[in-house]
Coordinates of C-alpha atoms in Angstrom, one line a residue:
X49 CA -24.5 0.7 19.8
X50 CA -22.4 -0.1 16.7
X51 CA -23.2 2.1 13.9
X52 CA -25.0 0.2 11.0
X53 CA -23.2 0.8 7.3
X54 CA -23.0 -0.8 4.1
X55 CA -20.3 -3.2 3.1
X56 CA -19.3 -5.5 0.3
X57 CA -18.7 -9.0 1.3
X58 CA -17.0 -11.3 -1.8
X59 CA -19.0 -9.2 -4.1
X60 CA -22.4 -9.2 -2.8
X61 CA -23.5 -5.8 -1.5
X62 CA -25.4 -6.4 2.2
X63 CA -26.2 -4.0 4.9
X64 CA -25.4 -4.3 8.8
X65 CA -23.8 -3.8 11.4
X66 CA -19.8 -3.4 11.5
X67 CA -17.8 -7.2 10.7
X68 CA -16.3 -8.4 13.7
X69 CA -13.6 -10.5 12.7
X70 CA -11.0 -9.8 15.1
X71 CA -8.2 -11.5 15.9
X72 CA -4.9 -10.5 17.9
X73 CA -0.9 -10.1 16.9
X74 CA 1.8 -8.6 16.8
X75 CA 1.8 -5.6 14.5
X76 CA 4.4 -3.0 14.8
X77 CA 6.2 -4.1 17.5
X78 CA 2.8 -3.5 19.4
X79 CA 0.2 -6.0 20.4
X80 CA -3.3 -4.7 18.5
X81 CA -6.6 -6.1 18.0
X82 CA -7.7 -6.2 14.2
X83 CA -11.2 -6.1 13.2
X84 CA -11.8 -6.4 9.4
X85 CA -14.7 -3.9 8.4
X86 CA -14.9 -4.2 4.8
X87 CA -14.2 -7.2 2.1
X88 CA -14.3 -7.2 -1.3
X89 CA -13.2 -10.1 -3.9
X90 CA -14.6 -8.1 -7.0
X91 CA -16.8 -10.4 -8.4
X92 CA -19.9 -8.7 -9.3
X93 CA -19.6 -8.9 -13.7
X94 CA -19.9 -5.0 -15.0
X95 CA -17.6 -2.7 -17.1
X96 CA -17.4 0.6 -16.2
X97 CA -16.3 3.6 -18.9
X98 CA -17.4 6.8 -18.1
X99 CA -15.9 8.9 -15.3
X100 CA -18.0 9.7 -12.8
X101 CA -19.8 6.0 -13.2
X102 CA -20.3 3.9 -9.8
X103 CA -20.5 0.3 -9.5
X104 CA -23.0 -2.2 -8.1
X105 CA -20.7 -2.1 -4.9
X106 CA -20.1 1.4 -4.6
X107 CA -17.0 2.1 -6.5
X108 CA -16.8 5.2 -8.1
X109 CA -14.8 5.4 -11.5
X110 CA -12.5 7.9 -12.6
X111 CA -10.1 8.3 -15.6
X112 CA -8.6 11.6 -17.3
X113 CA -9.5 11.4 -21.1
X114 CA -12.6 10.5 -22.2
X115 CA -12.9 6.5 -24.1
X116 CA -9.5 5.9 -23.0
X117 CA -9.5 3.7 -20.2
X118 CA -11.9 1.0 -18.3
X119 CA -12.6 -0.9 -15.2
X120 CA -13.8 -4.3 -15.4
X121 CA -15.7 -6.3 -12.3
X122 CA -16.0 -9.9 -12.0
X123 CA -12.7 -9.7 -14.7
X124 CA -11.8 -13.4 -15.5
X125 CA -8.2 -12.8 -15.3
X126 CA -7.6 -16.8 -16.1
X127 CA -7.8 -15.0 -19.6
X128 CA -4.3 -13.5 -19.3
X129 CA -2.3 -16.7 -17.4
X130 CA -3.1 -15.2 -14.4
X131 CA -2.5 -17.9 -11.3
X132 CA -5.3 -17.4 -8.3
X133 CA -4.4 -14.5 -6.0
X134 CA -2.7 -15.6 -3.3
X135 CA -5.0 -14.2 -0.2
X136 CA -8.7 -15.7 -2.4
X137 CA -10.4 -17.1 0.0
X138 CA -12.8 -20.7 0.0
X139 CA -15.4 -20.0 -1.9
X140 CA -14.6 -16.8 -3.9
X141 CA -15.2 -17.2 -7.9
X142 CA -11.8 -18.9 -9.2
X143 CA -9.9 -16.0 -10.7
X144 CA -12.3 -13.0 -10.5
X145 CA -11.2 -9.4 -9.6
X146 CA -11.0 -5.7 -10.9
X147 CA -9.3 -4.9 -14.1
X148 CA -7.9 -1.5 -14.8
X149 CA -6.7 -0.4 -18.7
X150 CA -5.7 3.1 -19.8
X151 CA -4.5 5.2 -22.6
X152 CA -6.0 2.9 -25.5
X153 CA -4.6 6.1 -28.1
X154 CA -1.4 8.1 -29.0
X155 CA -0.7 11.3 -27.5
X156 CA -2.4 11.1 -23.6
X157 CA -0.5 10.7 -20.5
X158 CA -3.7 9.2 -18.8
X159 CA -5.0 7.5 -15.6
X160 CA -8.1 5.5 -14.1
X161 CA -8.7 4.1 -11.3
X162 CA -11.8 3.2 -9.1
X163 CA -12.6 4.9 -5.2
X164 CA -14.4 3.8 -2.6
X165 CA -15.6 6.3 -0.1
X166 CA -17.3 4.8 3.6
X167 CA -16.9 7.1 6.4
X168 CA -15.9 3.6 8.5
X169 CA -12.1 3.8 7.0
X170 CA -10.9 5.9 9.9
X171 CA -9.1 6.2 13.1
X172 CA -5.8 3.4 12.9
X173 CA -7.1 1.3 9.9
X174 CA -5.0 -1.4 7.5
X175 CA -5.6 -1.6 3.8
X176 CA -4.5 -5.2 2.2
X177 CA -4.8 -6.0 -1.3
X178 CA -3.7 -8.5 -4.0
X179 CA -2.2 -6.9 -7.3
X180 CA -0.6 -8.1 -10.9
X181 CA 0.7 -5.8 -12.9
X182 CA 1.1 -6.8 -16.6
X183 CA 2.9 -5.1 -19.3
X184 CA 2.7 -5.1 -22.9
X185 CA 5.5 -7.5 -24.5
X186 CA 6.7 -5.5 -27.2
X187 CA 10.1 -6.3 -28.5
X188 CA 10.2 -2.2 -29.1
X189 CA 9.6 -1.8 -25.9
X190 CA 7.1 0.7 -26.7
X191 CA 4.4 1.1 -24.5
X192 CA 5.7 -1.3 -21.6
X193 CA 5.7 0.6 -18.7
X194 CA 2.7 1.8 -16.9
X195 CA 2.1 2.4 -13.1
X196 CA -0.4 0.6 -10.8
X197 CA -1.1 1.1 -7.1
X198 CA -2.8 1.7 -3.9
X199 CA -4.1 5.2 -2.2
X200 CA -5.7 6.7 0.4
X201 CA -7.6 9.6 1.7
X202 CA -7.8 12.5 -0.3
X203 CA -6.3 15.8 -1.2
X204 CA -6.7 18.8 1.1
X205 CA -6.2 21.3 -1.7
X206 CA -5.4 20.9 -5.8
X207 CA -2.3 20.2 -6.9
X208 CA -2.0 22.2 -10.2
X209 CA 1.0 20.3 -11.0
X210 CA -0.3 17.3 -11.8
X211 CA -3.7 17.8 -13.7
X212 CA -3.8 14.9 -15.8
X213 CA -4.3 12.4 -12.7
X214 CA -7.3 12.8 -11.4
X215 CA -7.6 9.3 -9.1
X216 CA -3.8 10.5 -7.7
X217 CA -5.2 11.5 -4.0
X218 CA -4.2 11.3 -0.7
X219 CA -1.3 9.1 0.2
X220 CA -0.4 6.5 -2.0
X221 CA 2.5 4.0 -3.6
X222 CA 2.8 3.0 -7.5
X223 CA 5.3 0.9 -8.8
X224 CA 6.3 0.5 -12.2
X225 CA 5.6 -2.9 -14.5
X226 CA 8.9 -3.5 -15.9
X227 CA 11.5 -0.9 -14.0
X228 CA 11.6 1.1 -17.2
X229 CA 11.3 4.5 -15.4
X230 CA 14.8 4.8 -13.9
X231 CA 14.2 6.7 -10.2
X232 CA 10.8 6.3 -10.5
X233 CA 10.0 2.6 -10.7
X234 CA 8.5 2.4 -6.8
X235 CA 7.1 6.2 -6.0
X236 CA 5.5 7.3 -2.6
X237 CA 2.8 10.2 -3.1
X238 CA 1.4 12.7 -1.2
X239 CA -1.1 15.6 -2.3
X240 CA -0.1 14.2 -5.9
X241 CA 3.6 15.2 -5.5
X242 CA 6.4 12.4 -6.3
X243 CA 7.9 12.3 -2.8
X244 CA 11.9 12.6 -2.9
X245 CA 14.2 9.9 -0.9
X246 CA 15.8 12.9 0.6
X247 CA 12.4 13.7 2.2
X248 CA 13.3 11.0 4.7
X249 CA 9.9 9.0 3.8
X250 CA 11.4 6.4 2.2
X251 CA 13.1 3.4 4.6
X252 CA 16.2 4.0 2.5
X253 CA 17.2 7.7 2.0
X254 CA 20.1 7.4 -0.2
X255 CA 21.5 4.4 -2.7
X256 CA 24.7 6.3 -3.3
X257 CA 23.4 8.3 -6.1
X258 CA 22.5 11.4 -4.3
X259 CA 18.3 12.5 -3.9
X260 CA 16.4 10.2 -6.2
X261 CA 12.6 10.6 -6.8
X262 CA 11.9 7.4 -5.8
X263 CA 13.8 3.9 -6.0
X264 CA 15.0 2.5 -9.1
X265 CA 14.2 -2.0 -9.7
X266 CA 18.1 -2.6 -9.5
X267 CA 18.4 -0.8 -6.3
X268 CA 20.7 -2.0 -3.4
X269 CA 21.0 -1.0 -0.1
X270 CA 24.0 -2.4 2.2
X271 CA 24.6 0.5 4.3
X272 CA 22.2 1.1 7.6
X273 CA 23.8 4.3 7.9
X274 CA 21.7 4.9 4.8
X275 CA 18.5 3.1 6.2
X276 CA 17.1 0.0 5.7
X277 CA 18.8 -2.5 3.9
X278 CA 17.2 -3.7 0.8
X279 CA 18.1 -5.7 -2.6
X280 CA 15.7 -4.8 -4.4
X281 CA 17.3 -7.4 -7.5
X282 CA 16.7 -10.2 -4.5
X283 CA 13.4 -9.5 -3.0
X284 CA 11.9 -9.6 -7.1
X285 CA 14.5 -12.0 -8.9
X286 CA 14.1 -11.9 -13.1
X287 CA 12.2 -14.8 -14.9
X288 CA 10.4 -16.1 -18.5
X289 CA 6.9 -14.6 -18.7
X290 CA 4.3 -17.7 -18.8
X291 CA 2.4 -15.7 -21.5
X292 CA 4.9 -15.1 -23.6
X293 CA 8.3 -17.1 -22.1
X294 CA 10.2 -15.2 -25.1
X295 CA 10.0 -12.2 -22.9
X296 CA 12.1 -12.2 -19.1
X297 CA 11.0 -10.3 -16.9
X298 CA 13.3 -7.7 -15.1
X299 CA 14.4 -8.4 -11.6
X300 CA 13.8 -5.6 -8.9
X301 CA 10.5 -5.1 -10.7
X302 CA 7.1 -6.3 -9.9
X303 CA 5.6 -7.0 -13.5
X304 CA 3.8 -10.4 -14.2
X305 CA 4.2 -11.6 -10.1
X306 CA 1.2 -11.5 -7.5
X307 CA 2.4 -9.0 -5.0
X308 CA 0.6 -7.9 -1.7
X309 CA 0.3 -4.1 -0.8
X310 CA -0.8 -3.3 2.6
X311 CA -1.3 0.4 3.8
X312 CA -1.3 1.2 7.5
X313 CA -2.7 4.4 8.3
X314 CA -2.5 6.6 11.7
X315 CA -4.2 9.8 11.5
X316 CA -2.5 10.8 14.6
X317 CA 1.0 9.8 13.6
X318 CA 3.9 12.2 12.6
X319 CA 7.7 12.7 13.2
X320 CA 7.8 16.1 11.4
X321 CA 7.9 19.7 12.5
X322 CA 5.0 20.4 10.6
X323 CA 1.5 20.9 12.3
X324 CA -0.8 18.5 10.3
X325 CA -0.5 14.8 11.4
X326 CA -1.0 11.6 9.7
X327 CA 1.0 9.0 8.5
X328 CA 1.0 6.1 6.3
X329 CA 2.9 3.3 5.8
X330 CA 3.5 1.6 2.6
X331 CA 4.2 -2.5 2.2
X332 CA 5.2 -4.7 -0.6
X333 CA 5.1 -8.5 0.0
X334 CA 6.1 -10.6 -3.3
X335 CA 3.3 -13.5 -2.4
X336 CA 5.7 -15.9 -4.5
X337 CA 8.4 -16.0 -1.8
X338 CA 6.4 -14.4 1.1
X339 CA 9.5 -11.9 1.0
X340 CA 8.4 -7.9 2.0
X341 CA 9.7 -4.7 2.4
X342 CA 8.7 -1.4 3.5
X343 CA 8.9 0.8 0.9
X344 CA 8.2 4.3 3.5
X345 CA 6.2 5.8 5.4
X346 CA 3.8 9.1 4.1
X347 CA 3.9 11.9 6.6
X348 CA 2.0 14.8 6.7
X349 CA 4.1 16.2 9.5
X350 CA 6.8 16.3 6.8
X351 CA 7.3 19.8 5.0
X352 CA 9.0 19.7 1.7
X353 CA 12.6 20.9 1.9
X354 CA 12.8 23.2 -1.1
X355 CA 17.3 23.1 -0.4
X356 CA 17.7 19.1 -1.1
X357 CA 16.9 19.0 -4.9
X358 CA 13.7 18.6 -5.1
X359 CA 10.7 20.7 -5.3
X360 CA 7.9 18.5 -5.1
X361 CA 5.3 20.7 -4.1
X362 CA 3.9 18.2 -1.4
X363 CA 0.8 18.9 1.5
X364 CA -0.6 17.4 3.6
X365 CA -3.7 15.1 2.8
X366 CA -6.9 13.7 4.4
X367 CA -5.8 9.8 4.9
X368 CA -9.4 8.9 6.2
X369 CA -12.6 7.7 4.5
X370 CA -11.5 6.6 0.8
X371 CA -9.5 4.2 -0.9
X372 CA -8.5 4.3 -4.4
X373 CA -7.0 1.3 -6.7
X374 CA -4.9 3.2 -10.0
X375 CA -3.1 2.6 -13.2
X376 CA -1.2 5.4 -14.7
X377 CA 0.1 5.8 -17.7
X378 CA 3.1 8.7 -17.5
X379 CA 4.3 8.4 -21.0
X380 CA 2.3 8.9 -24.4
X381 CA 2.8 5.5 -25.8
X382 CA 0.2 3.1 -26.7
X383 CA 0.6 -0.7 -25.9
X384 CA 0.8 -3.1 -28.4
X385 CA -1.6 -5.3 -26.7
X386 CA -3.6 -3.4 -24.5
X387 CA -5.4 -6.6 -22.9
X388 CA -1.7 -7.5 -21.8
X389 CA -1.1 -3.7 -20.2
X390 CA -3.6 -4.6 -17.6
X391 CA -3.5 -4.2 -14.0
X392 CA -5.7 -6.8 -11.6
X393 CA -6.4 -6.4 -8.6
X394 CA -8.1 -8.9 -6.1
X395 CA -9.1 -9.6 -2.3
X396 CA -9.3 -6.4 -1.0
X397 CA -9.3 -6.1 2.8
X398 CA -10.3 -3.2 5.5
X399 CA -9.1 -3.6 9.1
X400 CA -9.4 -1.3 12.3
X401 CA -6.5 -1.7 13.9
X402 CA -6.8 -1.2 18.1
X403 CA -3.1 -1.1 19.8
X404 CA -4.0 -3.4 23.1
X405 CA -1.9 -2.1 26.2
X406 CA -0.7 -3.8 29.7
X407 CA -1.3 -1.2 32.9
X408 CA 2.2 -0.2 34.1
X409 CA 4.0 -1.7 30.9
X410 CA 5.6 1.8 30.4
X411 CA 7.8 0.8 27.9
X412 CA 5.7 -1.2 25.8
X413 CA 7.6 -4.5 25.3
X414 CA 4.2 -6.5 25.9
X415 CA 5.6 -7.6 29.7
X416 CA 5.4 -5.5 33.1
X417 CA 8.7 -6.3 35.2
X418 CA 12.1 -3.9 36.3
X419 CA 12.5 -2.2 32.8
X420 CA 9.0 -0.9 33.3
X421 CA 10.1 0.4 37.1
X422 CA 12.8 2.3 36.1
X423 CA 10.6 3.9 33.4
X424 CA 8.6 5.4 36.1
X425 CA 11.4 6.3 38.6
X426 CA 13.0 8.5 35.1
X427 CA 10.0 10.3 34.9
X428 CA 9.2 9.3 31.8
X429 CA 6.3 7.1 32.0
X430 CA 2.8 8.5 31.6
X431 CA 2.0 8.9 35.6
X432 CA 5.2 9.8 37.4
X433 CA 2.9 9.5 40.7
X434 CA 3.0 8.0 43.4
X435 CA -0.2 6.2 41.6
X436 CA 1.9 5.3 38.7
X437 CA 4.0 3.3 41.1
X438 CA 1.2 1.4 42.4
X439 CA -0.5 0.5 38.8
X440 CA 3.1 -0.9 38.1
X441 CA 3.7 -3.3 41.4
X442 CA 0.0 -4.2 41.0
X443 CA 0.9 -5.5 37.6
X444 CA 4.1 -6.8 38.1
X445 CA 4.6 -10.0 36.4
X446 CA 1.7 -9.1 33.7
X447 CA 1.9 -10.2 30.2
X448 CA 0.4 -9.6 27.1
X449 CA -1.6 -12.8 25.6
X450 CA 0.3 -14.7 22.5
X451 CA -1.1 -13.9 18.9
X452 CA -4.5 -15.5 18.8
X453 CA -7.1 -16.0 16.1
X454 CA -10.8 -15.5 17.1
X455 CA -13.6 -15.9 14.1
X456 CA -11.0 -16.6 11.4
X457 CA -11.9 -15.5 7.9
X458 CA -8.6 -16.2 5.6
X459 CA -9.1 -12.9 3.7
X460 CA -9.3 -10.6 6.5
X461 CA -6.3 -12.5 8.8
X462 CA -3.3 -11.5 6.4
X463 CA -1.2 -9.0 8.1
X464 CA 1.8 -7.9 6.5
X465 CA 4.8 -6.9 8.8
X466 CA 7.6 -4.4 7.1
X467 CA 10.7 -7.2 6.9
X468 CA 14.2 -5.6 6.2
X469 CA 15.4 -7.6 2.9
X470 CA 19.3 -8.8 3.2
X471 CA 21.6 -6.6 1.0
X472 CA 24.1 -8.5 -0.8
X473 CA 26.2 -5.6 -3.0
X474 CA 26.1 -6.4 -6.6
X475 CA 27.2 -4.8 -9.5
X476 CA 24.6 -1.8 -10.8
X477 CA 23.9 0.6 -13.4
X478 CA 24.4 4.4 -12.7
X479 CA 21.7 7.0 -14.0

């Protein structure tokens, strides 16, 4: 019997039982079933400003300083030159979503963001969601750059070294709005701590500048030796700003631009020594030229390696139950506009992701035949019996089924592979 729960369908709170909209692909170099259990297209009209505050839907609200920050549902983000998110589906309210602003005064390094907690984000789940990322167009550049992004989970214990961010839990990636924060401008998180590129998290590990804290917007990878490849200048190419076509915005960075982040999470994952598992794995997709990359995977099998450089403090999280949508201001600068440093967010989705398997396809390639045989005759296939034998010649010939929708619902069908961006090696700043 399918356990009943509430969920938040295009902005309309309704009870019942689980969603099944499943439909079948490849995902990970696996075949999976993918059920989408939760929508939600933000367009229930209501401001939120005190910390602590929930919303119609069940968002909870949380910021650092008090009267510095708010979240705004049913957010008419028309109002800022803001094109349709690319994943709205037919019939959502035209240019409606969630809109995040912070530090409104001098002196606060500040944060808000809005959590949703439902016990049904568990198990092997997929997190998609639209997000634009403004920044304020100063010519002083003061004030520009802010970080936005997508969590998970929550901490396991307090990390006293970052106090002043209090919707910074579990795993999560933030990116920067105008690649004004050198190493820092896309960051993976973990327990709060600023994960390293050394940690091996990251798909690329080193740019040829030594251990960075995170990847810089003019970033190029051309080495595999060093990971994946990436150009980071290609995948986010500069342009004029429609609000204010004075202004260009940088390349490599993903202000002013619908992008897609996905979060794929496996409680049971982990390549580590450590004892704790879970993993989960960050995408960026720019929804302008269907381009993505991987920016790395969070492990909590990872232990921080207190000899590359880097103390960063990390443990492992709790990846299950929550998700959390954040802006974060790190500096103590106040925007010039502070309707223009707005982040929007739009069309999130939930999935439960099922990995579908063929009996005696022992080495997973979707297809039972020879490779599969001489799995089993290694010893290296999960029944080295004589019984193991027979599930394999009494599937010979098996396949999986080709990528199929069932029940289509736009919204809840976007699945977002990791693609390894061409490098092309272009001249670059050192730090």
């Amino acid at each position: 019997m399918l356990q009943a729960f509430v969920i938040a369908h295009r902005g309309v709170v309704r009870a019942g039982l689980t969603a099944v909209v499943a439909h079948f692909a490849l995902f990970a170099g696996s075949v999976v079933a993918q059920t989408t259990i939760y929508t939600d297209a933000f367009e229930n009209e209501e401001t939120l400003l005190v910390s602590g505050a929930t919303s119609s839907t069940g968002w909870v609200f949380d910021l650092d300083e008090a009267n510095q920050s708010d979240a705004r549902f049913g957010f008419d983000y028309s109002s800022l030159s803001i094109p349709e998110a690319p994943r709205s589906a037919p019939g959502d309210a035209a240019q409606r979503g969630v809109a995040l602003r912070t530090n409104v005064a001098a002196g606060n390094i500040d944060s808000a963001g809005i959590s949703l907690a439902n016990p049904a984000f568990s198990g092997r789940y997929l997190v998609e969601v639209d997000m634009w990322l403004n920044w304020s167009l100063d010519e002083s550049q003061v004030g520009t750059t802010e970080h936005a992004g997508l969590f998970v989970g929550n901490d396991t214990v307090d990390n006293p070294a970052s106090p002043d961010f209090p919707v910074q839990r579990g795993a999560g990636a933030i990116f920067s709005s105008d690649g004004d924060c050198s190493n820092c401008d896309f960051i993976l998180l973990k327990n709060e701590a600023e994960l390293d590129t050394f940690s091996g998290q990251y798909t690329v590990t080193d740019f040829g500048f030594g251990n960075q804290d995170g990847y810089d917007n003019t970033d190029i990878n051309a080495d595999p030796m060093n990971g994946d490849l990436l150009d980071l200048p290609a995948l986010f190419p500069s342009f004029s700003i429609p609000l204010n076509p004075s202004f260009t915005q940088p390349a490599g960075a993903v202000g002013f631009q619908w992008i897609t982040l996905t979060a794929d999470v496996d409680p049971n994952g982990g390549t580590g020594p450590g004892p704790v598992k879970g993993t989960t794995t960050f995408t960026v997709k720019n929804a302008a030229s269907g381009e993505s990359f991987t920016l790395g995977t969070v492990d909590n099998s990872i232990l921080d390696d207190p000899d590359d450089g880097q103390d960063t403090g990390e443990s492992p999280v709790d990846m299950e139950g929550q998700v959390s949508l954040v802006l974060i201001d790190f500096f103590t600068s106040v925007a010039r506009d502070i309707n223009e440093a707005t982040v929007v967010f739009d069309n999130l989705v939930v999935s439960q992701i099922e990995e579908i398997g063929l009996d005696g396809d022992y080495n997973d390639d979707g297809k039972v035949d020879a490779a599969d045989y001489t799995v089993w005759r290694d010893g290296n296939s999960p029944d080295n019996t004589p019984a193991g034998y027979d599930l394999w010649a009494n599937n010979y010939g098996a396949t999986t089924p080709p990528p199929a929708v069932a029940a289509p619902e736009p919204a809840g069908l976007a699945i977002v592979v990791g693609a390894l961006a061409a490098g092309w090696i272009t001249p670059r700043r050192r730090r």
